[in-house]
PDB file of C-alpha atoms in Angstrom:
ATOM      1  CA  UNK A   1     -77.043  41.705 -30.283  1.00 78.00           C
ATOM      2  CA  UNK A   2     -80.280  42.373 -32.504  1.00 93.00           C
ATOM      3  CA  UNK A   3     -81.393  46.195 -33.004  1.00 95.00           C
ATOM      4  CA  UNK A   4     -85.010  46.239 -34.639  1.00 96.00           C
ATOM      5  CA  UNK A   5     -85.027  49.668 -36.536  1.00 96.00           C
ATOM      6  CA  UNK A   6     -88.495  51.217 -37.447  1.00 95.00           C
ATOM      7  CA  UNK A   7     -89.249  54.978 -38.534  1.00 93.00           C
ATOM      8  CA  UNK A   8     -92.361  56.085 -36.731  1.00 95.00           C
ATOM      9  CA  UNK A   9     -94.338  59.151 -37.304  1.00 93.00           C
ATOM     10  CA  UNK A  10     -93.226  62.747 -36.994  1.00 93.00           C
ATOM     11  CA  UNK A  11     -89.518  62.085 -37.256  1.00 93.00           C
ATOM     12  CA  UNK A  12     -89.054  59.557 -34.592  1.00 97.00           C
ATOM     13  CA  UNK A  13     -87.072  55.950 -35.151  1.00 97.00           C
ATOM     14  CA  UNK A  14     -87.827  53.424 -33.077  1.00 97.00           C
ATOM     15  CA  UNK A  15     -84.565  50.933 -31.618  1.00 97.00           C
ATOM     16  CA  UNK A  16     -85.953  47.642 -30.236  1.00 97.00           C
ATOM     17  CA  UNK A  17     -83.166  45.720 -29.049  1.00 96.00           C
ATOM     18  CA  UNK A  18     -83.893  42.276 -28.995  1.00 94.00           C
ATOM     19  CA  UNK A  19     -81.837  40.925 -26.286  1.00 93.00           C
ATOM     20  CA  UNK A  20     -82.883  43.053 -23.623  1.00 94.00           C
ATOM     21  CA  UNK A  21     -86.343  44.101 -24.584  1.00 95.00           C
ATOM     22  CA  UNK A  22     -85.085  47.769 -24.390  1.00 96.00           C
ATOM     23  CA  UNK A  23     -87.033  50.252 -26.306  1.00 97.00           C
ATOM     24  CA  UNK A  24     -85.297  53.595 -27.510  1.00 98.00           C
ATOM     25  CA  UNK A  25     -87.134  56.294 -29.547  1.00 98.00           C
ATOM     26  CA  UNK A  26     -84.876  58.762 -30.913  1.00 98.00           C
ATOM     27  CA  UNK A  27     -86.079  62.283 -32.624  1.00 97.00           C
ATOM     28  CA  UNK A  28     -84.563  63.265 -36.050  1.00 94.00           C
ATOM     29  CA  UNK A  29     -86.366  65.962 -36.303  1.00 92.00           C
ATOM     30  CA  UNK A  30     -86.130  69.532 -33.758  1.00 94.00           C
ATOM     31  CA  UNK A  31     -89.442  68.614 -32.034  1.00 94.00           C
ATOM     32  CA  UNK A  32     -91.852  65.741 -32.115  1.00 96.00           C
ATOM     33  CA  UNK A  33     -94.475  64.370 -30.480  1.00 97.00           C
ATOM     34  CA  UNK A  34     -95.156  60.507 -29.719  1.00 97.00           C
ATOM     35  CA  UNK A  35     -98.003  59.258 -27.429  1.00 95.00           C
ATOM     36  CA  UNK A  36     -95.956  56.379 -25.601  1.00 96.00           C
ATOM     37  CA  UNK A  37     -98.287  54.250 -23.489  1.00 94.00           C
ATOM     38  CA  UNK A  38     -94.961  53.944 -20.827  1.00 95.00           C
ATOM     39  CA  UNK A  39     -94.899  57.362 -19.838  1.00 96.00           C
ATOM     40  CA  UNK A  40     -98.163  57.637 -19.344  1.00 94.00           C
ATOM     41  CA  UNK A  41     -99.080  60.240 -21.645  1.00 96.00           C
ATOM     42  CA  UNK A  42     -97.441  62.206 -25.034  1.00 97.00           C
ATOM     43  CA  UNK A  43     -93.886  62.427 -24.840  1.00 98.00           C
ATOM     44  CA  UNK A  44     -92.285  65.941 -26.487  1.00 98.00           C
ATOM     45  CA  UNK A  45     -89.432  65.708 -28.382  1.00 98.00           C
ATOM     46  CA  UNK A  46     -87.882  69.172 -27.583  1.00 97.00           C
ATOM     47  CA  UNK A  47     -84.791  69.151 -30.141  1.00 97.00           C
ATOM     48  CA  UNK A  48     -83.389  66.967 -32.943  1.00 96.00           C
ATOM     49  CA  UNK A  49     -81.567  64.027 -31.045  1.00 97.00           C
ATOM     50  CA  UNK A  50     -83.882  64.161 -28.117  1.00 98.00           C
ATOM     51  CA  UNK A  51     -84.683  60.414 -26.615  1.00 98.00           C
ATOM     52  CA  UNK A  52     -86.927  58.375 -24.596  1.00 98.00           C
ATOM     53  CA  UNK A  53     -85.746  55.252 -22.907  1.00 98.00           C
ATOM     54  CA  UNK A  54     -87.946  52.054 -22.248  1.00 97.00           C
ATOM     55  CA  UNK A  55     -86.063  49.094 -20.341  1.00 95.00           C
ATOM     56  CA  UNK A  56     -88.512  47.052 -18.868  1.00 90.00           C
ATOM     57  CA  UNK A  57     -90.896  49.146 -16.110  1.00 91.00           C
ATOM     58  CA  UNK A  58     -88.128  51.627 -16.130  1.00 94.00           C
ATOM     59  CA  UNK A  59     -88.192  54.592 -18.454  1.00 96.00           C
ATOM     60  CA  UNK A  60     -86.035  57.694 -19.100  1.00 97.00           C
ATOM     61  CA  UNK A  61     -86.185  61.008 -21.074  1.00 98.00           C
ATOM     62  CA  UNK A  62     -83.725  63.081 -22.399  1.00 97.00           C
ATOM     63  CA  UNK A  63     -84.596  66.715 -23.469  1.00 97.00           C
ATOM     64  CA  UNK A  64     -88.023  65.282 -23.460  1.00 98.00           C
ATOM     65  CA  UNK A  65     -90.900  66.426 -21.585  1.00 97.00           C
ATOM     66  CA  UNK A  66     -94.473  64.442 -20.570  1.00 97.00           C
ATOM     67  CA  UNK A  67     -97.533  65.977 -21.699  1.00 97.00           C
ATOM     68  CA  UNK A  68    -100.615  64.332 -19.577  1.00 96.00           C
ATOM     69  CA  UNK A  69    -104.470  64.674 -20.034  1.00 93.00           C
ATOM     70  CA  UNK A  70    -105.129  68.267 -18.626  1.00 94.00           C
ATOM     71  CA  UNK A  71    -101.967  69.716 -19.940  1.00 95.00           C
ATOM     72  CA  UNK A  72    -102.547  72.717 -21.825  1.00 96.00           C
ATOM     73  CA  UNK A  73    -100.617  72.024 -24.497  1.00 95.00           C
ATOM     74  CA  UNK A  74    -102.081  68.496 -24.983  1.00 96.00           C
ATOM     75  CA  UNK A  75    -104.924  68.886 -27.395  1.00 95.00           C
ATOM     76  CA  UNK A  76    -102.303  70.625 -29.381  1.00 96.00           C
ATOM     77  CA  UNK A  77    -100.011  67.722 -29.338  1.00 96.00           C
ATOM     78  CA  UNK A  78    -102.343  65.217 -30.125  1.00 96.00           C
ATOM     79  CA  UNK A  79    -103.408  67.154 -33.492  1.00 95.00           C
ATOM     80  CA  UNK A  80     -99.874  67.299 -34.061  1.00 95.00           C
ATOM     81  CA  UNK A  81     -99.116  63.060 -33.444  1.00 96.00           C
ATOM     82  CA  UNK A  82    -102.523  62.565 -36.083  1.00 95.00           C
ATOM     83  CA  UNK A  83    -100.754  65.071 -38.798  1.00 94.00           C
ATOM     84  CA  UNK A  84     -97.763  62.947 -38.481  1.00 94.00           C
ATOM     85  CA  UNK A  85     -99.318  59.740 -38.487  1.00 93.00           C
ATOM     86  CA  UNK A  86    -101.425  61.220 -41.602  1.00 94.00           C
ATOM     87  CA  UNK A  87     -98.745  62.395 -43.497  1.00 92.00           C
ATOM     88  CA  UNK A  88     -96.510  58.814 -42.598  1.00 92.00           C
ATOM     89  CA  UNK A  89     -99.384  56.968 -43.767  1.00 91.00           C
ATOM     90  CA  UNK A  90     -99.771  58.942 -47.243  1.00 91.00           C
ATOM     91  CA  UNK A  91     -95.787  58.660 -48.067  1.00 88.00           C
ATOM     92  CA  UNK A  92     -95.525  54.883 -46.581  1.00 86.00           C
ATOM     93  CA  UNK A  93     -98.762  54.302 -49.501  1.00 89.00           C
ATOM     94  CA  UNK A  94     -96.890  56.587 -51.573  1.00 87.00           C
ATOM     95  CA  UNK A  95     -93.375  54.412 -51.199  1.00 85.00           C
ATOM     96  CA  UNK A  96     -95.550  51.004 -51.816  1.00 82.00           C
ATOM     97  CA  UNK A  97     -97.761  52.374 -55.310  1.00 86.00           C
ATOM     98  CA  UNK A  98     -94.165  53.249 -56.314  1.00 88.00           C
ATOM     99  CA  UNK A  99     -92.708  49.778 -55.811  1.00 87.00           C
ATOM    100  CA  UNK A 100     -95.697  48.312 -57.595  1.00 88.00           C
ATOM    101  CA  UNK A 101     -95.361  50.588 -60.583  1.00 89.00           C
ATOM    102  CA  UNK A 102     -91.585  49.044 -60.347  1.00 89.00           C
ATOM    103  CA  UNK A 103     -91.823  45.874 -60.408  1.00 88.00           C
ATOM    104  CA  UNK A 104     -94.958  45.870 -62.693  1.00 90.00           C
ATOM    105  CA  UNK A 105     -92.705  47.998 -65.286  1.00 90.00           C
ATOM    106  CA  UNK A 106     -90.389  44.929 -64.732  1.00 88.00           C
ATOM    107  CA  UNK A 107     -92.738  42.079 -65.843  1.00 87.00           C
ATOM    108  CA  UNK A 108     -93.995  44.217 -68.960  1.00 89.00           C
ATOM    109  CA  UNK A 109     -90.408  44.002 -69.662  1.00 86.00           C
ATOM    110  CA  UNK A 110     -89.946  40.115 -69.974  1.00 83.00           C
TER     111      UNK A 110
END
């Protein structure tokens, strides 16, 4: 079995499990928000640990909670998902200038 691990935005790491085409998004941090195109809408992560299941056509949630166009509270969440993907963005450029500097320092050094 093959498990595809990717850190997402907000505190969220992606599973992608190779075999079976099952999709897992787990939340390390105590709330998140993740627009998943699956569940038609943004899904909120309501505690650390909380997951969203995608097997196929069939999804699952667990202390998780839908937020569709219309929802009060999803103009909020959507801010929220471009802060995260702002501030992932910035460290992920961050992370890269950093290995640069690295392995630049390196070849000065031969």
């Amino acid at each position: 079995m093959t498990v595809t691990v990717t850190r997402k935005p907000g505190g969220i790491t992606q599973l992608f499990n190779t075999e079976t085409g099952r999709v897992t998004y787990k939340c390390k941090a105590d709330s998140a928000y993740m627009l998943i195109e699956a569940f038609g809408g943004i899904v909120q992560f309501n505690q650390k640990d909380a997951i969203a299941t995608v097997t196929g056509h069939i999804t699952s949630l667990e202390s998780c909670d839908v937020l569709k166009k219309g929802h009060p509270n999803y103009q909020s969440a959507l801010n929220a998902i471009i802060s995260a993907h702002k501030e992932f963005a910035q460290k992920v450029s961050e992370h890269y200038q950093n290995e640069i500097k690295e392995l630049e320092n390196k070849l000065a050094d031969i």
